[in-house]
Each structure stands twice: as structure tokens, then as C-alpha cells.
Short mmCIF file of C-alpha atoms in Angstrom, two decimals:
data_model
loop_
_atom_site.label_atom_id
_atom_site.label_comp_id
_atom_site.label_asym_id
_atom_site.label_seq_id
_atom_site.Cartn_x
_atom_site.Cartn_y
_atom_site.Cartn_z
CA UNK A 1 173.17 117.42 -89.85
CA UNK A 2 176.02 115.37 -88.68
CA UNK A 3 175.44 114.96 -84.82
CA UNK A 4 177.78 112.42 -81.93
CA UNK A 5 175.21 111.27 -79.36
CA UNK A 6 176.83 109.63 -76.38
CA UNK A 7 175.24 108.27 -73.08
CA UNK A 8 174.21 108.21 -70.84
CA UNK A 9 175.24 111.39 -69.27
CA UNK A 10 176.91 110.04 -66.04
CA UNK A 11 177.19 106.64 -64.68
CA UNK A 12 177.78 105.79 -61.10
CA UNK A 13 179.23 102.20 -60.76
CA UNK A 14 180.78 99.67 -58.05
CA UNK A 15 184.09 98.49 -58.79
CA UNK A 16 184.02 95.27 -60.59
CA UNK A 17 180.53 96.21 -61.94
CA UNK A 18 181.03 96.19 -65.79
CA UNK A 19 178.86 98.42 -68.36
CA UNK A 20 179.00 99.80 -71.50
CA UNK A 21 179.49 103.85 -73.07
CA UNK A 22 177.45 104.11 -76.19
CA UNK A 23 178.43 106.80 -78.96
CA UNK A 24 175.81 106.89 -81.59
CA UNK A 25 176.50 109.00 -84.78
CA UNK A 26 175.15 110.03 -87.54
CA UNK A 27 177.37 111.45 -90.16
CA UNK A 28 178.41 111.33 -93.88
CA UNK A 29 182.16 109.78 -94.29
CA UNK A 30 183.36 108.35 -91.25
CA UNK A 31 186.67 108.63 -91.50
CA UNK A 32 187.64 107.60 -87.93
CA UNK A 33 185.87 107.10 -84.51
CA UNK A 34 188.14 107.97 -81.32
CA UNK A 35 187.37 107.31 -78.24
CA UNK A 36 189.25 109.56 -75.37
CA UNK A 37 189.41 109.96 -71.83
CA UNK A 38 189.90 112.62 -69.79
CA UNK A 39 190.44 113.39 -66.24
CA UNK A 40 189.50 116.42 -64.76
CA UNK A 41 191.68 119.58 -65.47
CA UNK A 42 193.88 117.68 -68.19
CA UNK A 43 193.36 116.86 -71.79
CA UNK A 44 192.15 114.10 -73.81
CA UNK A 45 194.39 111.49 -73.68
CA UNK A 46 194.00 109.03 -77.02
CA UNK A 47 192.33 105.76 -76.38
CA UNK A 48 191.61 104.30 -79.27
CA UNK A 49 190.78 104.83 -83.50
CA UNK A 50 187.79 102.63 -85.27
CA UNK A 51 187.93 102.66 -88.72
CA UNK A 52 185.06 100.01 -89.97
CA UNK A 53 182.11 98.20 -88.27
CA UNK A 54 182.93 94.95 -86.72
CA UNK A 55 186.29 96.55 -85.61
CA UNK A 56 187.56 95.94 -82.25
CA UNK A 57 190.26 97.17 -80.04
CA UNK A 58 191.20 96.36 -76.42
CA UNK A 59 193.90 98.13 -73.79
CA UNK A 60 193.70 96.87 -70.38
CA UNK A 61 189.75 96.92 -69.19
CA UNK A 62 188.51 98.49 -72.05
CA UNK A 63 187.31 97.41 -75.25
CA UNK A 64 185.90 99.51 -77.73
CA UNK A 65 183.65 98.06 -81.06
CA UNK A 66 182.10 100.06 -83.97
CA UNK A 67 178.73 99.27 -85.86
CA UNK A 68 177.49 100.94 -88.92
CA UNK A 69 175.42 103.55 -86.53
CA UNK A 70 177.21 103.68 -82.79
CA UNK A 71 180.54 102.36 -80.99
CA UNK A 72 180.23 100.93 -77.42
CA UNK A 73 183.31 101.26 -75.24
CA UNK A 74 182.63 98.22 -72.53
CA UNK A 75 184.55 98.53 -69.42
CA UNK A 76 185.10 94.88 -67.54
CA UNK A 77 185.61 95.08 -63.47
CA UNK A 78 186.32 98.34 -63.41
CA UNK A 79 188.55 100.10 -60.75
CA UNK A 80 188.59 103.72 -59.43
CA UNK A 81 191.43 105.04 -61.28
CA UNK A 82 189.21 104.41 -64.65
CA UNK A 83 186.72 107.15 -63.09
CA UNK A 84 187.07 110.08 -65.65
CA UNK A 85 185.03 111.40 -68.42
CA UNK A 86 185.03 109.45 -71.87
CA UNK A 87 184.66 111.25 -75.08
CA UNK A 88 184.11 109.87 -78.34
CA UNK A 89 184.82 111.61 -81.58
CA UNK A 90 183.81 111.37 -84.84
CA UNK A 91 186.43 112.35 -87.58
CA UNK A 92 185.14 113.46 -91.07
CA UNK A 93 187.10 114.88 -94.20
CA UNK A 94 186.72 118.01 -92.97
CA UNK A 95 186.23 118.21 -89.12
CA UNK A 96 185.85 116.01 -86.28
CA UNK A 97 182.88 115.79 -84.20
CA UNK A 98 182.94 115.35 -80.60
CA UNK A 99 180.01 113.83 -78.48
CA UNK A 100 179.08 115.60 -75.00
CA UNK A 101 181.08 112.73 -73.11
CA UNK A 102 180.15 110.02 -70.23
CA UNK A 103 180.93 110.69 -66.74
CA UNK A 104 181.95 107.70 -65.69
CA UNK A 105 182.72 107.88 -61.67
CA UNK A 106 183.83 103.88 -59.94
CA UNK A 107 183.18 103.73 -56.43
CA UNK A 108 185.60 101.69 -54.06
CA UNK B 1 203.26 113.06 -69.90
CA UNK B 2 201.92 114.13 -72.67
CA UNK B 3 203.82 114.18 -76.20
CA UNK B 4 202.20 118.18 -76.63
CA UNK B 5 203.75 120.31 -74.07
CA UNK B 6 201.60 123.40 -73.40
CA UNK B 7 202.64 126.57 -71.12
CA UNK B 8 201.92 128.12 -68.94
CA UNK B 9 199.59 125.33 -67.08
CA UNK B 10 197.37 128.07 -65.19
CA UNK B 11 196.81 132.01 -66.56
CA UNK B 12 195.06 134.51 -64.39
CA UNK B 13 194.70 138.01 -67.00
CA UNK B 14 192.86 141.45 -66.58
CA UNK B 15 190.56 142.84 -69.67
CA UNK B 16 192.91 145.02 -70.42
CA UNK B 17 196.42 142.38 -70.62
CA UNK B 18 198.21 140.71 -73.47
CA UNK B 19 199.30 137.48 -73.23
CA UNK B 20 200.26 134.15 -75.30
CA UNK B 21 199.85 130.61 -74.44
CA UNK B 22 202.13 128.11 -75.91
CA UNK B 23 202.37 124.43 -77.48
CA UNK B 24 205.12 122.57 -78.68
CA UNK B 25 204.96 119.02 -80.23
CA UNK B 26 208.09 116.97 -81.43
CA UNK B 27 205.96 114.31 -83.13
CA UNK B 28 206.40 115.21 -86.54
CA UNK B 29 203.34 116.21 -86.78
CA UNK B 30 201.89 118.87 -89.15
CA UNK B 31 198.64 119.40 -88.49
CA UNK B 32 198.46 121.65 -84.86
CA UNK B 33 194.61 123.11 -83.44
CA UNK B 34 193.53 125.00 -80.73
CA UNK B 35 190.38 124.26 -78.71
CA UNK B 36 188.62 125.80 -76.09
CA UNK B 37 186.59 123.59 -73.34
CA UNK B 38 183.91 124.66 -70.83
CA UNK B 39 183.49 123.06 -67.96
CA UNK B 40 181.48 119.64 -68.44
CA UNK B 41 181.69 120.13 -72.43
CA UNK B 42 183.16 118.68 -74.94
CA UNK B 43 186.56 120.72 -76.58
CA UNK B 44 185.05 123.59 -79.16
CA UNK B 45 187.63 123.89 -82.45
CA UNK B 46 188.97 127.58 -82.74
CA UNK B 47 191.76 127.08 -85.23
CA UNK B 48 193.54 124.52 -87.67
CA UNK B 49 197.09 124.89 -88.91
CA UNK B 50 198.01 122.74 -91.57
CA UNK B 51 201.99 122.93 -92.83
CA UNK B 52 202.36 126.28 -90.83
CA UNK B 53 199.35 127.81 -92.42
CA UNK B 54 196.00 128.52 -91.12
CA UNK B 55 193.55 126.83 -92.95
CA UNK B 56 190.63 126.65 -90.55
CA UNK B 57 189.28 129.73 -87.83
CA UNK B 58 185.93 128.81 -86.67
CA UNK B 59 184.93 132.01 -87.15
CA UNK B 60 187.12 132.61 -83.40
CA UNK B 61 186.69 136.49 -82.04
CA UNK B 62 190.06 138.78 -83.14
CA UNK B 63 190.83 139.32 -79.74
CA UNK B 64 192.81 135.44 -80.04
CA UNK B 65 194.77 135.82 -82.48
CA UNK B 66 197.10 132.40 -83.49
CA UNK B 67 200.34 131.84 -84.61
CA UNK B 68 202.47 128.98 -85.98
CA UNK B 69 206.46 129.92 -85.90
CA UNK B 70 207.35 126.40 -87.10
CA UNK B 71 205.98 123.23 -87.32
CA UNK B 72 206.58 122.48 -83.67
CA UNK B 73 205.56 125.22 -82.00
CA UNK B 74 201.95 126.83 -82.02
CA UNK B 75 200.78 130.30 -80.25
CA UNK B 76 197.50 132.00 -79.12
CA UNK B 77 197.90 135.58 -78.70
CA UNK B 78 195.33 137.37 -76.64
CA UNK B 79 193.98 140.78 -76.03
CA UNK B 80 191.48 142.41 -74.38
CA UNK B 81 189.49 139.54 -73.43
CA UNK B 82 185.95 138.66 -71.92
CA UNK B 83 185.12 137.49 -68.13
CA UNK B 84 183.64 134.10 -70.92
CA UNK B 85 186.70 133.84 -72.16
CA UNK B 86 188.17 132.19 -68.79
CA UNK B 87 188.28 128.01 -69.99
CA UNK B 88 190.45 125.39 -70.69
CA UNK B 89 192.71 126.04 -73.87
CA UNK B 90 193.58 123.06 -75.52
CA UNK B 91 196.47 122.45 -77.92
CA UNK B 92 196.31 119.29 -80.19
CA UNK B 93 198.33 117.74 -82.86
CA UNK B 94 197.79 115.33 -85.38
CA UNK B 95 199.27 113.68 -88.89
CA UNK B 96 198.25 116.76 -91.83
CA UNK B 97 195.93 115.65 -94.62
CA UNK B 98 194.65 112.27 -93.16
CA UNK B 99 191.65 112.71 -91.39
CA UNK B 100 191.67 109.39 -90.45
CA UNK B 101 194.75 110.03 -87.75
CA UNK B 102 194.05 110.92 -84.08
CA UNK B 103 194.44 114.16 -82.68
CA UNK B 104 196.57 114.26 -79.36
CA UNK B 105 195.92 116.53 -76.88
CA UNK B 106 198.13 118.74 -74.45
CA UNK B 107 197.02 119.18 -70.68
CA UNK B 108 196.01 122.57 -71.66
CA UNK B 109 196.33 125.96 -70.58
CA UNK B 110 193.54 126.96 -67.30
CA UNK B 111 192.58 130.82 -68.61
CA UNK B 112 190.95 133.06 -65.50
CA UNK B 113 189.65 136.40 -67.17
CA UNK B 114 189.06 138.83 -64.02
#
């Protein structure tokens, strides 16, 4: 069954304090793997699209890399304002799979 | 701002109402979608439009019933809806026939079913 594990749940850090998301997935035909975040009563806003493990991409404090079996989105020195909940998705031929999210909450 | 407008932002409806929540995109885009997200969950797929067709309904209850005028502009008709229907409605667009291309996301539409 194709299945988008992300964790953990909810992570509580200081600002500056960097960490990593981890999305682990297992599906048949990656197409894509998004990443998203979203802030509370708005929508998903597009972060970034991983096509092939050892890909990288980077905007701002984040940095997002893909493996054969999970993509890590690492946040460096974080601030407040990146306090939202990050999704990743999984895009297949036919649908796209989205994990549960992190809670990710920076405290000043 | 968002590149998918969606109206209106907040919806308060009896069981017994009609209403339709709108989405517009002027991306170009051909491929429009309509989720629906519970608090603290991820979005949940109702319906696909590809080139003004429907080609996916996630087996979505008749009372929502879409609708896709043009390619810009998406609807979700409702009647005679559930006290669980109350969530975020999410409109989303994306490139048609690569499933490779990102979906982007309206601020969605906050539904209140009294």
C-alpha cells in the first residue's frame, strides 16, 4: 500500500535551534516529492518539488534533500515566523499522497 | 497572495441551504481539484478536473456537487449538508497530465454547517 510517514508529530524548538522534518514513503513511481507549508487557517503554500535521490533544494532557512526511501526538510536557526505546519506530498501517476504533517512551533 | 483566488473566505450554512464556493486561477493551468481538510489533517482529494472535465470523484457524497465553467474558474455546489461537513475547502491547481508538477493551493473556503 503506498503510505507518506512524516515526523515527528510536533516539534517545539528555540529560535536558532536547527532540526530536521523527515517524510518517509513508500510508494511505486515517485513522480514528485513536495514539501508545503501551511499556516493555520490558509492553504498550502508550495515549497519545494524533488524529483530524484541526492536532489537538493534550498529557499531561505530551509533545505530540503530526497533519498531513495524519505526526504528531510532541515531548517537552520530558525525564527518564529517559520512556526507552521509542514506537509510533504508524494505525487504518483495517478494521485498524490499527502503525509499527516509536522507541527513545527519556534519559540522567541 | 495566492495565485488561486477562492470565495467566499468564511461560509456559515443551515442543513437545509444551497450554496457554491468558488476558485479562479489565471495560471494557465488545466488541471483544478477540490480538497477538504479537518482540523490537524492533512487535505482529503474530493474531485479532479482535467481540461474542464471531471476525471476523478473520490467517491465524494452527491450533496457537493462540482463544476468547471472554464478552465479558470472551478465550483462546488452544495445541498443539504451534514453538521461533518463544516472544514476547510481547498481549491488547487496544477499543470494537466504531468504528475510530476506541483499543485498550488488557494487559502480556502472555512465551511460552518449549523
Amino acid at each position: 500500500e503506498d503510505q507518506v510517514t512524516q515526523s515527528p508529530e510536533a516539534l517545539r524548538l528555540q529560535e536558532g535551534e536547527s532540526s530536521s522534518l523527515n517524510c518517509s514513503y513508500t510508494v511505486s513511481g515517485l513522480r514528485g516529492l513536495f514539501w508545503y507549508r501551511q499556516d493555520p487557517g490558509k492553504g498550502p503554500e508550495f515549497l519545494f518539488t524533488l524529483y530524484s535521490a541526492g536532489e537538493e533544494k534550498e529557499k531561505e532557512r530551509l533545505k530540503a534533500t530526497l533519498t531513495k526511501k524519505e526526504s528531510f526538510l532541515h531548517i537552520t536557526a530558525p525564527k518564529p515566523e517559520d512556526s507552521a505546519t509542514y506537509l510533504c506530498a508524494a505525487s504518483l501517476d495517478d494521485k498524490i499522497i499527502f503525509g499527516k504533517g509536522t507541527r513545527l512551533h519556534i519559540l522567541p | 497572495d495566492t495565485e488561486v483566488t477562492q470565495t467566499p473566505k468564511h461560509l456559515v450554512m443551515g442543513m437545509t441551504n444551497k450554496k457554491s464556493l468558488k476558485c479562479e486561477q489565471h495560471m494557465g493551468h488545466r488541471a483544478m481539484y477540490w480538497y477538504k481538510q479537518k482540523a490537524k489533517k492533512p487535505p482529503e482529494l474530493m474531485f479532479v478536473y482535467s481540461y474542464e472535465k471531471l476525471s476523478i470523484n473520490e467517491s465524494v457524497p452527491s450533496r457537493f456537487s462540482p463544476e468547471c465553467p472554464n478552465s479558470s474558474l472551478l465550483n462546488l455546489h452544495l445541498h443539504a449538508l451534514q453538521p461533518e461537513d463544516s472544514a476547510l475547502y481547498l481549491c488547487a491547481s496544477s499543470q494537466a497530465g504531468t504528475a510530476n508538477q506541483p499543485q498550488h493551493f488557494g487559502d480556502g473556503t472555512r465551511l460552518s454547517i449549523l
